[in-house]
Short mmCIF file of C-alpha atoms and ligand atoms in Angstrom, two decimals:
data_model
loop_
_atom_site.label_atom_id
_atom_site.label_comp_id
_atom_site.label_asym_id
_atom_site.label_seq_id
_atom_site.Cartn_x
_atom_site.Cartn_y
_atom_site.Cartn_z
CA MET A 1 -42.19 -12.24 -12.66
CA PRO A 2 -38.58 -11.70 -13.77
CA ALA A 3 -37.14 -14.37 -16.10
CA ALA A 4 -35.22 -17.23 -14.46
CA ASP A 5 -31.87 -15.80 -15.60
CA ALA A 6 -32.80 -12.18 -14.85
CA LEU A 7 -30.07 -10.05 -13.32
CA ALA A 8 -30.49 -9.36 -9.61
CA ILE A 9 -30.35 -5.64 -10.41
CA ASN A 10 -33.56 -6.22 -12.44
CA GLY A 11 -35.27 -8.22 -9.70
CA GLY A 12 -33.77 -11.67 -10.45
CA THR A 13 -32.22 -14.02 -7.91
CA PRO A 14 -28.66 -13.07 -6.83
CA VAL A 15 -25.87 -15.57 -7.60
CA ILE A 16 -24.48 -15.19 -4.06
CA SER A 17 -27.14 -15.12 -1.36
CA LYS A 18 -24.91 -15.32 1.75
CA THR A 19 -21.97 -12.99 2.32
CA PHE A 20 -18.67 -14.86 2.47
CA PRO A 21 -17.08 -15.06 5.93
CA PRO A 22 -14.44 -12.38 6.56
CA TYR A 23 -10.75 -13.01 5.91
CA ARG A 24 -9.28 -14.43 9.09
CA SER A 25 -5.65 -15.34 9.56
CA LEU A 26 -5.64 -15.50 13.37
CA GLY A 27 -5.70 -18.85 15.12
CA GLU A 28 -4.73 -20.60 18.35
CA GLU A 29 -1.06 -19.66 17.80
CA GLU A 30 -1.82 -15.94 18.05
CA ILE A 31 -4.04 -16.46 21.11
CA ALA A 32 -1.25 -18.39 22.85
CA ALA A 33 1.29 -15.71 21.90
CA ALA A 34 -0.85 -12.89 23.28
CA ASN A 35 -1.44 -14.85 26.51
CA ARG A 36 2.27 -15.56 26.86
CA VAL A 37 2.97 -11.82 26.86
CA LEU A 38 0.09 -11.02 29.22
CA ARG A 39 1.32 -13.61 31.69
CA SER A 40 4.84 -12.17 31.53
CA GLY A 41 3.47 -8.82 32.69
CA VAL A 42 5.73 -6.96 30.23
CA LEU A 43 3.52 -5.26 27.64
CA SER A 44 6.31 -2.95 26.49
CA ALA A 45 9.94 -2.61 27.50
CA PHE A 46 10.89 0.46 25.47
CA ILE A 47 12.68 3.30 27.24
CA GLY A 48 13.29 6.63 25.51
CA ALA A 49 16.96 6.87 26.47
CA SER A 50 20.17 5.19 25.33
CA GLY A 51 20.77 1.72 26.77
CA PRO A 52 19.21 -1.71 26.19
CA GLY A 53 15.65 -0.39 26.65
CA PHE A 54 16.11 1.78 23.57
CA TYR A 55 15.61 -1.29 21.37
CA GLY A 56 12.38 -2.54 22.98
CA GLY A 57 11.37 -5.77 24.69
CA PRO A 58 12.04 -9.42 23.81
CA GLU A 59 9.04 -9.87 21.48
CA VAL A 60 9.79 -6.69 19.53
CA GLN A 61 13.43 -7.66 19.10
CA ALA A 62 12.58 -11.25 18.14
CA LEU A 63 10.02 -10.02 15.59
CA GLU A 64 12.64 -7.76 14.02
CA ARG A 65 15.17 -10.61 13.80
CA GLU A 66 12.64 -13.05 12.33
CA ALA A 67 11.28 -10.53 9.84
CA ALA A 68 14.84 -9.66 8.72
CA GLU A 69 15.32 -13.34 7.94
CA ARG A 70 11.93 -13.70 6.21
CA PHE A 71 12.51 -10.70 3.95
CA ASP A 72 16.26 -11.26 3.54
CA VAL A 73 17.21 -7.77 4.69
CA LYS A 74 19.81 -6.45 7.13
CA HIS A 75 17.59 -4.31 9.38
CA VAL A 76 13.94 -4.43 10.38
CA VAL A 77 12.60 -1.64 12.60
CA SER A 78 9.11 -2.31 13.92
CA VAL A 79 6.66 0.56 14.45
CA ASN A 80 3.11 0.96 15.77
CA SER A 81 1.66 1.51 12.26
CA TRP A 82 2.94 1.73 8.74
CA THR A 83 1.81 5.35 8.70
CA SER A 84 4.33 5.91 11.53
CA GLY A 85 6.82 3.94 9.43
CA LEU A 86 6.37 6.27 6.47
CA VAL A 87 6.85 9.36 8.66
CA ALA A 88 10.01 7.79 10.12
CA ALA A 89 11.30 6.89 6.64
CA MET A 90 10.88 10.43 5.32
CA GLY A 91 12.66 11.78 8.39
CA ALA A 92 15.47 9.24 8.20
CA ILE A 93 16.43 10.16 4.64
CA GLY A 94 17.10 13.69 5.87
CA LEU A 95 14.62 15.86 3.97
CA GLU A 96 15.12 19.61 4.29
CA PRO A 97 12.07 21.89 4.42
CA GLY A 98 11.02 22.69 0.85
CA ASP A 99 12.63 19.58 -0.67
CA GLU A 100 10.43 17.82 -3.23
CA VAL A 101 9.51 14.15 -3.08
CA ILE A 102 7.91 12.51 -6.11
CA VAL A 103 5.00 10.27 -5.18
CA THR A 104 2.14 8.37 -6.82
CA PRO A 105 -1.48 9.52 -6.60
CA TRP A 106 -2.62 5.88 -6.38
CA THR A 107 -1.90 5.07 -2.77
CA MET A 108 -3.25 5.45 0.71
CA VAL A 109 -2.90 9.10 1.69
CA ALA A 110 -0.16 8.49 4.31
CA THR A 111 2.51 7.96 1.62
CA ALA A 112 2.07 11.59 0.60
CA THR A 113 1.31 13.18 3.98
CA ALA A 114 4.43 11.59 5.53
CA ILE A 115 6.41 13.94 3.26
CA LEU A 116 4.53 16.98 4.58
CA HIS A 117 5.31 15.97 8.16
CA TRP A 118 8.92 17.06 7.47
CA ASN A 119 7.82 20.25 5.69
CA ALA A 120 8.79 18.79 2.34
CA ILE A 121 6.62 19.06 -0.79
CA PRO A 122 4.87 16.07 -2.42
CA VAL A 123 5.01 16.13 -6.23
CA PHE A 124 2.65 13.72 -7.96
CA ALA A 125 3.69 11.70 -11.00
CA ASP A 126 1.14 9.74 -13.05
CA ILE A 127 0.76 5.97 -13.04
CA ASP A 128 1.15 3.17 -15.56
CA PRO A 129 -2.29 2.13 -16.89
CA GLN A 130 -1.41 -1.59 -16.82
CA THR A 131 0.15 -2.03 -13.38
CA PHE A 132 -1.28 1.09 -11.64
CA ASN A 133 2.21 1.75 -10.25
CA ILE A 134 4.06 5.06 -10.63
CA ASP A 135 5.30 5.54 -14.20
CA PRO A 136 9.11 6.02 -14.38
CA GLU A 137 8.73 8.35 -17.39
CA ALA A 138 6.38 10.59 -15.42
CA VAL A 139 8.86 10.52 -12.52
CA GLU A 140 11.69 11.57 -14.84
CA ALA A 141 9.57 14.46 -16.11
CA ALA A 142 8.82 15.62 -12.54
CA ILE A 143 12.47 15.90 -11.45
CA THR A 144 13.62 19.43 -10.54
CA PRO A 145 16.71 20.75 -8.76
CA ARG A 146 14.67 20.50 -5.53
CA THR A 147 13.86 16.77 -5.90
CA ARG A 148 15.37 14.85 -3.00
CA ALA A 149 13.53 11.51 -3.07
CA ILE A 150 11.12 9.24 -4.92
CA ALA A 151 8.37 7.51 -2.92
CA ALA A 152 7.10 4.53 -4.89
CA VAL A 153 4.24 2.28 -3.80
CA ASP A 154 3.97 -1.42 -4.67
CA ILE A 155 0.29 -1.00 -5.26
CA PHE A 156 -2.23 -3.87 -4.94
CA GLY A 157 0.52 -6.48 -4.45
CA GLN A 158 2.95 -5.97 -7.33
CA SER A 159 6.21 -4.08 -7.14
CA ALA A 160 6.69 -0.76 -8.90
CA ASP A 161 9.41 -0.67 -11.57
CA ILE A 162 12.18 -0.41 -8.99
CA PRO A 163 15.15 -0.91 -11.38
CA ALA A 164 14.00 2.06 -13.50
CA LEU A 165 13.22 4.18 -10.42
CA ARG A 166 16.55 3.28 -8.83
CA ALA A 167 18.38 4.42 -11.96
CA ILE A 168 16.50 7.74 -12.00
CA ALA A 169 17.14 8.24 -8.27
CA ASP A 170 20.87 7.50 -8.63
CA ARG A 171 21.26 9.77 -11.65
CA ASN A 172 19.68 12.64 -9.72
CA GLY A 173 21.22 12.06 -6.30
CA CYS A 174 17.85 11.08 -4.79
CA LYS A 175 16.78 8.53 -2.21
CA LEU A 176 14.21 5.83 -3.06
CA VAL A 177 11.56 4.89 -0.49
CA THR A 178 8.96 2.20 -1.18
CA ASP A 179 5.60 1.74 0.48
CA THR A 180 5.11 -2.02 0.28
CA ALA A 181 2.09 -2.09 2.61
CA GLN A 182 0.08 -4.10 0.08
CA ALA A 183 2.84 -6.36 -1.23
CA PRO A 184 4.67 -8.15 1.61
CA GLY A 185 6.42 -11.20 0.18
CA ALA A 186 6.07 -10.12 -3.46
CA LEU A 187 9.26 -10.62 -5.49
CA LEU A 188 10.93 -8.47 -8.13
CA ASN A 189 13.78 -10.23 -9.93
CA GLY A 190 13.72 -12.68 -7.03
CA ILE A 191 14.26 -9.96 -4.40
CA PRO A 192 11.57 -9.32 -1.75
CA ALA A 193 9.61 -6.15 -2.51
CA GLY A 194 10.59 -3.23 -0.31
CA THR A 195 14.16 -4.34 0.27
CA ALA A 196 15.69 -2.96 -2.94
CA ALA A 197 14.87 0.63 -1.95
CA ASP A 198 16.86 2.73 0.53
CA ILE A 199 13.96 2.19 2.94
CA GLY A 200 10.83 0.09 2.41
CA GLY A 201 8.31 -1.57 4.63
CA PHE A 202 5.00 -3.20 5.39
CA SER A 203 1.76 -2.54 7.22
CA LEU A 204 0.45 -4.93 9.87
CA ASN A 205 -3.03 -3.40 10.07
CA TYR A 206 -6.07 -5.64 10.23
CA HIS A 207 -6.95 -5.62 6.53
CA LYS A 208 -3.53 -6.47 5.14
CA HIS A 209 -2.18 -9.97 4.28
CA ILE A 210 -0.79 -10.47 7.80
CA HIS A 211 -1.59 -8.32 10.78
CA CYS A 212 -1.42 -7.75 14.52
CA GLY A 213 -4.23 -5.19 14.78
CA GLU A 214 -2.03 -2.17 14.10
CA GLY A 215 1.67 -2.20 13.32
CA GLY A 216 4.36 -1.81 10.69
CA LEU A 217 7.82 -3.04 9.73
CA LEU A 218 10.50 -0.83 8.20
CA VAL A 219 13.20 -2.57 6.16
CA THR A 220 16.61 -1.28 5.09
CA ASN A 221 20.07 -2.60 4.28
CA ASP A 222 21.68 0.71 5.33
CA ASP A 223 23.12 0.81 8.88
CA ARG A 224 22.91 4.57 9.22
CA LEU A 225 19.34 4.82 7.96
CA ALA A 226 18.37 2.02 10.38
CA GLU A 227 19.88 3.99 13.26
CA ARG A 228 17.99 7.13 12.26
CA LEU A 229 14.75 5.13 11.98
CA ARG A 230 15.24 3.79 15.52
CA LEU A 231 15.90 7.31 16.83
CA ILE A 232 12.77 8.73 15.22
CA ARG A 233 10.76 5.77 16.55
CA ASN A 234 11.84 6.39 20.10
CA HIS A 235 12.36 10.00 21.21
CA GLY A 236 15.61 10.52 19.32
CA GLU A 237 16.23 13.97 20.78
CA ALA A 238 16.44 12.52 24.30
CA VAL A 239 18.60 9.58 23.24
CA ILE A 240 21.08 11.68 21.32
CA ALA A 241 21.62 13.89 24.37
CA SER A 242 22.61 10.89 26.47
CA ASP A 243 24.65 9.34 23.64
CA GLN A 244 26.61 12.54 22.95
CA CYS A 245 26.30 11.80 19.26
CA GLU A 246 26.88 15.10 17.47
CA ASP A 247 26.04 14.43 13.85
CA LEU A 248 22.52 13.17 14.56
CA ALA A 249 21.70 16.05 16.86
CA ASN A 250 18.92 17.52 14.73
CA ILE A 251 16.66 14.49 14.78
CA LEU A 252 13.11 14.94 16.01
CA GLY A 253 11.69 11.84 17.65
CA HIS A 254 8.23 10.37 18.20
CA ASN A 255 6.73 7.48 20.06
CA PHE A 256 6.20 5.01 17.19
CA ARG A 257 6.96 1.97 19.38
CA LEU A 258 5.17 -1.34 18.85
CA GLY A 259 3.73 -3.15 21.89
CA GLU A 260 4.90 -6.60 22.99
CA ILE A 261 1.47 -8.24 22.45
CA GLU A 262 1.29 -6.94 18.88
CA ALA A 263 4.87 -8.05 18.25
CA ALA A 264 4.13 -11.54 19.60
CA ILE A 265 1.07 -11.84 17.35
CA ALA A 266 3.04 -10.59 14.36
CA ARG A 267 5.68 -13.26 15.03
CA GLU A 268 2.99 -15.92 14.60
CA GLN A 269 1.68 -14.24 11.46
CA LEU A 270 5.05 -14.09 9.68
CA PRO A 271 5.37 -17.84 9.01
CA LYS A 272 1.80 -17.84 7.67
CA LEU A 273 2.57 -15.22 5.02
CA SER A 274 3.72 -17.59 2.27
CA GLY A 275 0.61 -19.76 2.59
CA LEU A 276 -1.69 -16.75 2.62
CA ILE A 277 0.01 -15.36 -0.50
CA LYS A 278 -0.33 -18.72 -2.23
CA SER A 279 -4.05 -18.89 -1.62
CA ARG A 280 -4.53 -15.31 -2.96
CA GLN A 281 -2.46 -16.26 -6.03
CA GLN A 282 -4.59 -19.37 -6.60
CA ALA A 283 -7.80 -17.35 -6.37
CA ALA A 284 -6.36 -14.76 -8.77
CA ALA A 285 -5.25 -17.41 -11.27
CA ARG A 286 -8.73 -18.96 -11.22
CA LEU A 287 -10.33 -15.55 -11.74
CA THR A 288 -7.98 -14.59 -14.56
CA LYS A 289 -8.50 -17.86 -16.41
CA ALA A 290 -12.26 -17.33 -16.45
CA LEU A 291 -12.51 -13.55 -16.72
CA SER A 292 -10.02 -13.21 -19.62
CA CYS A 293 -12.76 -14.51 -21.93
CA LEU A 294 -15.14 -11.66 -21.13
CA PRO A 295 -15.04 -8.95 -23.83
CA GLY A 296 -14.12 -5.51 -22.58
CA LEU A 297 -12.77 -6.75 -19.23
CA ASN A 298 -9.02 -6.73 -18.59
CA PRO A 299 -7.69 -8.81 -15.67
CA PRO A 300 -4.47 -7.73 -13.86
CA LYS A 301 -1.20 -7.73 -15.81
CA VAL A 302 1.72 -9.30 -13.98
CA ARG A 303 5.15 -8.15 -15.17
CA PRO A 304 7.41 -11.05 -16.22
CA ASP A 305 10.07 -10.07 -13.64
CA SER A 306 7.55 -9.96 -10.74
CA THR A 307 5.24 -11.97 -8.58
CA HIS A 308 1.91 -10.46 -7.52
CA VAL A 309 0.51 -11.14 -4.04
CA TYR A 310 -2.99 -9.75 -4.79
CA TYR A 311 -4.02 -7.55 -1.93
CA ILE A 312 -6.38 -6.25 -4.60
CA TYR A 313 -7.23 -7.92 -7.90
CA GLY A 314 -7.24 -4.86 -10.18
CA MET A 315 -9.20 -4.89 -13.44
CA THR A 316 -10.08 -2.32 -16.09
CA ILE A 317 -13.05 -2.12 -18.42
CA ASP A 318 -12.91 -1.06 -22.03
CA LEU A 319 -15.71 1.50 -22.29
CA GLU A 320 -15.69 1.48 -26.09
CA ARG A 321 -16.65 -2.19 -26.09
CA LEU A 322 -19.39 -1.95 -23.46
CA ARG A 323 -22.49 0.17 -23.73
CA ARG A 324 -23.00 0.35 -19.96
CA ASP A 325 -20.79 2.47 -17.75
CA ARG A 326 -18.84 1.30 -14.71
CA ASP A 327 -21.41 2.56 -12.27
CA TRP A 328 -24.05 0.21 -13.70
CA ILE A 329 -21.63 -2.74 -13.94
CA VAL A 330 -20.55 -2.42 -10.31
CA LYS A 331 -24.15 -2.02 -9.15
CA ALA A 332 -25.12 -5.12 -11.11
CA LEU A 333 -22.23 -7.16 -9.66
CA LYS A 334 -23.04 -5.99 -6.13
CA ALA A 335 -26.67 -6.94 -6.67
CA GLU A 336 -25.46 -10.46 -7.56
CA GLY A 337 -23.84 -10.56 -4.11
CA VAL A 338 -20.20 -9.89 -5.03
CA SER A 339 -18.60 -8.08 -2.09
CA GLY A 340 -15.17 -6.49 -1.74
CA LEU A 341 -15.63 -4.55 -5.01
CA LEU A 342 -13.83 -1.22 -5.47
CA GLU A 343 -15.20 1.30 -7.95
CA GLY A 344 -12.08 3.30 -8.78
CA TYR A 345 -9.32 3.69 -6.22
CA GLN A 346 -7.77 7.03 -5.22
CA ASN A 347 -6.63 10.34 -6.58
CA ILE A 348 -4.66 11.69 -3.65
CA HIS A 349 -3.58 14.78 -5.61
CA LEU A 350 -7.21 15.93 -5.70
CA ASN A 351 -7.72 15.79 -1.92
CA PRO A 352 -8.61 19.21 -0.46
CA LEU A 353 -5.36 19.39 1.52
CA PHE A 354 -3.40 19.40 -1.74
CA ARG A 355 -5.80 21.34 -3.90
CA HIS A 356 -5.85 24.19 -1.39
CA ARG A 357 -2.18 23.70 -0.42
CA ILE A 358 -2.92 23.99 3.28
CA ALA A 359 -1.24 21.53 5.65
CA TYR A 360 -0.26 23.56 8.73
CA GLY A 361 -2.23 26.57 9.93
CA THR A 362 -4.13 28.43 7.23
CA SER A 363 -1.49 30.33 5.30
CA GLY A 364 -0.32 27.65 2.88
CA PHE A 365 2.66 26.32 4.82
CA PRO A 366 4.88 24.50 3.78
CA TRP A 367 4.23 25.53 0.16
CA THR A 368 4.59 29.13 1.27
CA GLY A 369 6.39 30.68 4.24
CA LEU A 370 9.64 28.70 4.01
CA ARG A 371 12.96 30.54 3.91
CA SER A 372 13.90 28.56 0.78
CA GLY A 373 11.11 30.42 -1.06
CA ASP A 374 7.58 29.60 -2.16
CA SER A 375 6.91 26.36 -3.99
CA ASP A 376 5.40 26.51 -7.48
CA ILE A 377 4.02 22.98 -7.16
CA SER A 378 0.23 22.96 -7.49
CA TYR A 379 -2.42 20.26 -7.64
CA GLY A 380 -5.69 19.79 -9.45
CA PRO A 381 -7.59 17.90 -12.14
CA GLY A 382 -5.52 17.08 -15.22
CA LEU A 383 -2.28 16.65 -13.27
CA CYS A 384 -2.38 12.83 -13.52
CA PRO A 385 -4.72 12.03 -16.44
CA VAL A 386 -4.12 8.25 -16.43
CA ALA A 387 -4.87 7.94 -12.71
CA GLU A 388 -7.88 10.22 -13.01
CA GLN A 389 -9.44 8.31 -15.91
CA LEU A 390 -8.93 4.96 -14.17
CA HIS A 391 -10.38 6.29 -10.93
CA GLN A 392 -13.35 8.01 -12.50
CA GLN A 393 -14.28 5.59 -15.27
CA THR A 394 -12.48 2.33 -15.89
CA PHE A 395 -10.95 0.69 -12.82
CA ILE A 396 -12.70 -2.08 -10.88
CA GLY A 397 -10.95 -3.84 -8.00
CA LEU A 398 -11.77 -6.96 -6.06
CA ASN A 399 -10.36 -6.98 -2.54
CA LEU A 400 -8.80 -10.45 -2.22
CA CYS A 401 -7.96 -9.84 1.44
CA ALA A 402 -11.63 -9.24 2.34
CA HIS A 403 -12.56 -12.94 2.38
CA ALA A 404 -10.72 -16.26 2.29
CA PHE A 405 -11.91 -16.87 -1.32
CA THR A 406 -12.14 -20.65 -1.52
CA ASP A 407 -12.48 -22.20 -4.99
CA ASP A 408 -16.27 -22.38 -4.59
CA GLN A 409 -16.44 -18.74 -3.62
CA VAL A 410 -14.22 -17.72 -6.53
CA ASP A 411 -16.43 -19.73 -8.87
CA ALA A 412 -19.50 -17.92 -7.55
CA VAL A 413 -17.82 -14.57 -8.23
CA ILE A 414 -16.90 -15.75 -11.74
CA TYR A 415 -20.48 -16.84 -12.35
CA ALA A 416 -21.75 -13.41 -11.23
CA PHE A 417 -19.37 -11.69 -13.69
CA LYS A 418 -20.47 -14.03 -16.49
CA LYS A 419 -24.12 -13.40 -15.75
CA VAL A 420 -23.65 -9.63 -15.83
CA TRP A 421 -21.48 -9.86 -18.95
CA ALA A 422 -24.09 -12.01 -20.73
CA ASP A 423 -26.46 -9.09 -20.28
CA LEU A 424 -23.80 -6.56 -21.34
CA SER A 425 -23.08 -8.46 -24.53
CA LYS A 426 -26.75 -8.10 -25.54
CA VAL A 427 -26.11 -4.39 -25.81
CA ALA A 428 -22.39 -4.41 -26.72
CA LEU A 429 -21.44 -2.29 -29.70
CA ARG A 430 -19.30 -5.00 -31.25
C1 PLP B 501 -2.44 0.27 4.59
C2 PLP B 501 -1.57 1.21 3.87
C3 PLP B 501 -0.87 2.24 4.51
C4 PLP B 501 -1.04 2.56 5.96
O1 PLP B 501 -0.70 1.52 6.81
P1 PLP B 501 -1.21 1.55 8.34
O2 PLP B 501 -0.49 0.42 8.97
O3 PLP B 501 -2.69 1.37 8.29
O4 PLP B 501 -0.83 2.87 8.91
C5 PLP B 501 -0.02 3.02 3.76
N1 PLP B 501 0.14 2.83 2.45
C6 PLP B 501 -0.54 1.87 1.77
C7 PLP B 501 -0.30 1.71 0.31
C8 PLP B 501 -1.42 1.05 2.46
O5 PLP B 501 -2.11 0.12 1.78
#
């Protein structure tokens, strides 16, 4: 018989016996909105030619207006996923084949592959160990005469150091793009995340704060970039021909158009964003208050100029103060019933596509085979030591958009951590 307080990993009773219900932000409002569109019979009104149909149907246009107001930005361009949004953003800033774009290894892979879609070269810069966002000093060190843009990511719900990145971009004649998929509604110096870059934007996929199944919103205050984004979204090459617009003639378009049902659902989600953020922030505050006392566990650091919207609650462990490794700790927490745990995050620069430098065909294009000459950018272990160490050994995340996380549920998670840490402290070195 295990002791009454035995860890579940050793055969004791788990703290959490029933999985928490999944995060659910959809209600009657979204059902009514989807029905309204179905009844109208107009599921999309986009036409890939110049004229009113170029801008999409009534729900798409209303979503873009309402989102522009919500995020206090001049232009919102909706797209059918944020991955599409990233591809459109990299095209809109006018990358030439062989141009370099500096990007973080701690992101979802689309931030980096969007660069390759325009035959430009991703260059990885290491991250800050406290915020997990791209480190401006590492960005500075990665600048070369070929650098054309910086692609920052507001990872886990807190903005990257945009003022520092903006200064580096301006000094070097670069554009700044931000991937704010995980931080809609976060603020940096009071400004909504994503809107201080040349182009930013949000994901509306089903596991983000607000969603419509699949979708994305591009944001920009630049009229010309907004126009280019709309052209790439909707068969630009056909539209330009009918518009007789000479200086945009080289644009290559796609079909990145959002449907009317998705747009109508997203319109109902937008006003819910502030409340959803608030409940994530309350859960995070409750976690931080309790978990700060545990030796060798570091809760998220929020920069004084920022708010954090906690898509993921990112922690690190101090291996010198704990005799167990992360693998055991995560297994023990999972055994106690804690779900939504992430063991490490990402190291995009170590993905096979980058390591082998093969994106198109099999001959190394676009790193080789471009008229501008071969690229000397390479990828492999040791390129981003901070990111690699966090991913391999010390980072633990809790996905705060996996469940609603009521106070009772947060308290159960806290109790599971305390139970595991009580065992860890029996074997702690100091
Ligand atoms: C979710 C996410 C994406 C991709 O968004 P989709 O809408 O799923 O295409 C890109 N970047 C980051 C950081 C994300 O979290």
